[in-house]
Amino acid sequence: MAPLTGDFSYGEWNAVYNALSFGIAAMGSATVFFWLQLGNVSKNYRTALTITGIVTWIATYHYFRIFNSWVEAFEVNEVGGAYAVKVSGTPFNDAYRYVDWLLTVPLLLIELILVMKLPAGETAALSTKLGVASAVMVALGYPGEIQENLAVRWFWWALAMIPFAYVVFSLLVGLGAATAKQPESVAGLVSAARYLTAVSWLTYPFVYIIKNVGLAGPTATMYEQIGYSVADVMAKAVFGVLIWAIANEKSRLEGEGKLLR
Amino acid sequence: MAPLTGDFSYGEWNAVYNALSFGIAAMGSATVFFWLQLGNVSKNYRTALTITGIVTWIATYHYFRIFNSWVEAFEVNEVGGAYAVKVSGTPFNDAYRYVDWLLTVPLLLIELILVMKLPAGETAALSTKLGVASAVMVALGYPGEIQENLAVRWFWWALAMIPFAYVVFSLLVGLGAATAKQPESVAGLVSAARYLTAVSWLTYPFVYIIKNVGLAGPTATMYEQIGYSVADVMAKAVFGVLIWAIANEKSRLEGEGKLLR
């Protein structure tokens, strides 16, 4: 929440600028892919695929906002044959990422649960538990993110890690049993989706720590913005492609009568 | 309608800014979800689901407008290592919310009535009664909302509460009898939708009261804007998900021949 400080080199500023534009392109194109594929999967998986696209659609909106906020927060001019970057005084709004996560993280857990097609009661119970835990996780992270005080940052980080650990543990262990019940040609994909979630999610607490350990200024901000952008593309767009692959394979098996509708 | 006064802290200004952007993302993504699900419900429930999406679509438009109006009403600059917020002199237009409610509140009552699939005559009578009462409620609230005089604010509040009480009473009691006639697996969802309406609606008169009791200035404005935004997302997007769940379950029962088309 404190103003950006320090002198960003043009290279640092430009790296974030391009990472954010990459975020818009990746999220936007993933959205179109998921929605155009709706007619190609059976009815059972259309809700999962719709939500997969909604997650990347919400992210597209927020990457546009973050990109514009980044541009407005700086003035870039040529000075003596090189580009000089100065903060403009307009705030760079950090909170877009948290608002995005508050909406998308519960949804992307729900898309994973839906594509597994568990019994209805189990689907509702898992969606509620993991959805609520992940929303609490995001909400607990924000007060630390906007803090300069390192001890306070660590405090909120540690609190947010409790629901984080619960969700990742549930994905790896709890859903493991359910995965075993998936058809053979699908089990591998579901497993991949579970591990991709766990690994891409683990990126976030480490990116958060960049500023906890006292790194500050332009370089820390650059690594933070690029780190979150790459993690988001993995956790939403690439993860979504796995969800689509699962839906697609299960629809094929249904069509061949090898899977109960 | 009086100009905004007082010094907003950057935290207060930013909290409203993010609540409004959250409104855009939540309403916009809910709209896409409802419309993409149209092909997944039976013909009987497509009108209800179309209207559900139209309600959140109208809200998306208005949240864009309110967000832009909020941004233009202020100037935010860095002053000595912190952000300073000043009113810019450009008006913040309060009326967007009332124009939104005038359109969406009758529509969301109608979507609830439609998804219940009552006999045609009953549907028309209920839609007219609840639709008109709720439009009158919104129209009576507005003259008080733009008043500084506390007595006048209370006067219009009290007048608006008459149709409000009528609508909430009709939902809880009148529709209760109709709910009992819904199929077993649907009755719980319809009940949840009725109670969510009642509870989320009750938020509005309390948010309105924030300024009636003499609270003024930045903090009151912040609570008012965040309060209305959260209530809107509950009453339109979350409520809409329940409408979709009802339509989805009833379509499934129809497909299995367990519910008359």
Short mmCIF file of C-alpha atoms in Angstrom, two decimals, chain A residues 7-177:
data_model
loop_
_atom_site.label_atom_id
_atom_site.label_comp_id
_atom_site.label_asym_id
_atom_site.label_seq_id
_atom_site.Cartn_x
_atom_site.Cartn_y
_atom_site.Cartn_z
CA ASP A 7 14.49 3.89 -9.47
CA PHE A 8 13.29 1.19 -11.79
CA SER A 9 15.61 0.59 -14.70
CA TYR A 10 13.85 0.50 -18.05
CA GLY A 11 14.68 -3.20 -18.26
CA GLU A 12 13.00 -3.95 -14.90
CA TRP A 13 9.93 -1.88 -15.70
CA ASN A 14 9.66 -3.39 -19.17
CA ALA A 15 10.02 -6.98 -17.89
CA VAL A 16 6.97 -6.53 -15.64
CA TYR A 17 5.09 -4.74 -18.44
CA ASN A 18 5.65 -7.69 -20.78
CA ALA A 19 4.87 -10.31 -18.14
CA LEU A 20 1.52 -8.62 -17.51
CA SER A 21 0.72 -8.43 -21.22
CA PHE A 22 1.67 -12.12 -21.47
CA GLY A 23 -0.87 -12.71 -18.68
CA ILE A 24 -3.63 -11.00 -20.68
CA ALA A 25 -2.82 -12.99 -23.85
CA ALA A 26 -2.50 -16.35 -22.07
CA MET A 27 -5.62 -15.99 -19.92
CA GLY A 28 -7.73 -14.53 -22.72
CA SER A 29 -6.83 -17.20 -25.25
CA ALA A 30 -7.31 -19.99 -22.71
CA THR A 31 -10.81 -18.64 -22.01
CA VAL A 32 -11.79 -18.77 -25.67
CA PHE A 33 -10.40 -22.29 -26.00
CA PHE A 34 -12.38 -23.64 -23.03
CA TRP A 35 -15.67 -22.09 -24.09
CA LEU A 36 -15.34 -23.08 -27.76
CA GLN A 37 -14.78 -26.68 -26.59
CA LEU A 38 -18.06 -26.77 -24.64
CA GLY A 39 -19.93 -28.49 -27.48
CA ASN A 40 -17.19 -31.14 -27.79
CA VAL A 41 -17.58 -32.61 -24.31
CA SER A 42 -20.58 -34.47 -22.95
CA LYS A 43 -23.18 -32.67 -20.86
CA ASN A 44 -21.68 -34.12 -17.66
CA TYR A 45 -18.52 -32.01 -18.02
CA ARG A 46 -19.88 -28.77 -19.43
CA THR A 47 -20.29 -27.10 -16.05
CA ALA A 48 -16.67 -27.92 -15.15
CA LEU A 49 -15.45 -26.55 -18.51
CA THR A 50 -17.65 -23.45 -18.23
CA ILE A 51 -16.13 -22.68 -14.82
CA THR A 52 -12.62 -23.37 -16.15
CA GLY A 53 -13.23 -20.62 -18.70
CA ILE A 54 -14.74 -18.30 -16.11
CA VAL A 55 -11.59 -18.58 -13.98
CA THR A 56 -9.35 -17.48 -16.87
CA TRP A 57 -11.93 -14.86 -17.91
CA ILE A 58 -11.88 -13.25 -14.46
CA ALA A 59 -8.07 -13.39 -14.63
CA THR A 60 -8.11 -11.72 -18.08
CA TYR A 61 -10.12 -8.84 -16.62
CA HIS A 62 -7.71 -8.45 -13.73
CA TYR A 63 -4.57 -8.67 -15.92
CA PHE A 64 -5.96 -5.82 -18.03
CA ARG A 65 -6.50 -3.81 -14.85
CA ILE A 66 -3.05 -4.64 -13.39
CA PHE A 67 -1.36 -3.84 -16.72
CA ASN A 68 -3.11 -0.46 -16.97
CA SER A 69 -2.34 0.31 -13.33
CA TRP A 70 1.34 -0.54 -13.94
CA VAL A 71 1.50 1.77 -16.96
CA GLU A 72 -0.22 4.65 -15.13
CA ALA A 73 2.05 4.31 -12.10
CA PHE A 74 5.12 5.33 -14.15
CA GLU A 75 6.33 7.90 -16.59
CA VAL A 76 8.77 6.61 -19.17
CA ASN A 77 10.72 9.12 -21.25
CA GLU A 78 13.81 9.29 -23.34
CA VAL A 79 16.59 11.10 -21.60
CA GLY A 80 19.92 11.44 -23.35
CA GLY A 81 19.61 8.44 -25.64
CA ALA A 82 18.16 6.05 -23.03
CA TYR A 83 14.79 5.44 -21.44
CA ALA A 84 14.28 6.82 -17.95
CA VAL A 85 11.56 5.44 -15.70
CA LYS A 86 10.03 7.55 -12.92
CA VAL A 87 7.09 6.83 -10.63
CA SER A 88 4.22 9.09 -11.67
CA GLY A 89 2.52 9.40 -8.26
CA THR A 90 -0.53 7.45 -9.42
CA PRO A 91 -0.88 4.34 -7.18
CA PHE A 92 -0.12 0.84 -8.46
CA ASN A 93 -3.05 -1.17 -7.12
CA ASP A 94 -1.79 -4.38 -5.53
CA ALA A 95 -5.24 -5.52 -4.50
CA TYR A 96 -6.40 -6.63 -7.96
CA ARG A 97 -4.49 -9.89 -7.50
CA TYR A 98 -6.19 -10.60 -4.18
CA VAL A 99 -9.67 -9.80 -5.48
CA ASP A 100 -8.90 -12.11 -8.41
CA TRP A 101 -7.74 -14.95 -6.17
CA LEU A 102 -10.71 -14.54 -3.83
CA LEU A 103 -12.99 -15.33 -6.78
CA THR A 104 -10.89 -17.72 -8.86
CA VAL A 105 -9.13 -19.96 -6.33
CA PRO A 106 -12.36 -21.45 -4.91
CA LEU A 107 -13.68 -21.79 -8.49
CA LEU A 108 -10.66 -23.66 -9.77
CA LEU A 109 -10.87 -26.13 -6.92
CA ILE A 110 -14.55 -26.60 -7.76
CA GLU A 111 -13.76 -27.23 -11.46
CA LEU A 112 -11.34 -29.99 -10.41
CA ILE A 113 -13.94 -31.56 -8.11
CA LEU A 114 -16.67 -31.32 -10.79
CA VAL A 115 -14.61 -32.97 -13.50
CA MET A 116 -14.03 -35.97 -11.22
CA LYS A 117 -17.80 -36.56 -11.18
CA LEU A 118 -17.99 -37.91 -7.63
CA PRO A 119 -21.36 -38.74 -6.02
CA ALA A 120 -23.45 -35.55 -5.61
CA GLY A 121 -23.17 -35.39 -1.80
CA GLU A 122 -19.39 -35.76 -1.89
CA THR A 123 -19.09 -33.08 -4.60
CA ALA A 124 -21.08 -30.58 -2.52
CA ALA A 125 -19.18 -31.33 0.70
CA LEU A 126 -15.73 -31.13 -0.92
CA SER A 127 -16.60 -27.95 -2.87
CA THR A 128 -17.76 -26.24 0.30
CA LYS A 129 -14.78 -27.29 2.42
CA LEU A 130 -12.06 -26.52 -0.12
CA GLY A 131 -13.86 -23.42 -1.45
CA VAL A 132 -14.19 -21.84 1.98
CA ALA A 133 -10.66 -22.80 3.10
CA SER A 134 -9.11 -21.30 -0.03
CA ALA A 135 -11.10 -18.05 0.28
CA VAL A 136 -9.96 -17.75 3.93
CA MET A 137 -6.38 -18.36 2.78
CA VAL A 138 -6.52 -15.46 0.30
CA ALA A 139 -8.21 -13.15 2.80
CA LEU A 140 -5.51 -13.87 5.41
CA GLY A 141 -2.71 -13.18 2.94
CA TYR A 142 -3.80 -9.66 2.02
CA PRO A 143 -3.19 -7.79 5.31
CA GLY A 144 0.44 -8.96 5.17
CA GLU A 145 0.91 -8.14 1.49
CA ILE A 146 0.21 -4.44 2.07
CA GLN A 147 2.58 -4.24 5.05
CA GLU A 148 6.12 -2.94 5.14
CA ASN A 149 6.79 -4.32 8.63
CA LEU A 150 8.54 -7.67 8.12
CA ALA A 151 7.30 -9.25 11.36
CA VAL A 152 3.70 -8.41 10.46
CA ARG A 153 4.20 -9.79 6.97
CA TRP A 154 5.46 -13.09 8.43
CA PHE A 155 2.54 -13.20 10.87
CA TRP A 156 -0.12 -13.05 8.13
CA TRP A 157 1.91 -15.32 5.88
CA ALA A 158 1.96 -17.95 8.64
CA LEU A 159 -1.78 -17.58 9.27
CA ALA A 160 -2.59 -17.95 5.56
CA MET A 161 -0.38 -21.05 5.41
CA ILE A 162 -2.79 -22.94 7.70
CA PRO A 163 -5.71 -23.12 5.23
CA PHE A 164 -3.11 -23.39 2.42
CA ALA A 165 -1.66 -26.54 3.96
CA TYR A 166 -5.15 -27.92 4.52
CA VAL A 167 -6.14 -27.45 0.85
CA VAL A 168 -2.89 -28.82 -0.58
CA PHE A 169 -3.02 -31.78 1.81
CA SER A 170 -6.65 -32.49 0.80
CA LEU A 171 -5.70 -32.39 -2.87
CA LEU A 172 -2.73 -34.69 -2.52
CA VAL A 173 -4.11 -37.16 -0.03
CA GLY A 174 -7.88 -36.80 0.18
CA LEU A 175 -8.49 -36.70 -3.55
CA GLY A 176 -5.91 -39.45 -4.05
CA ALA A 177 -8.43 -42.09 -3.04
#
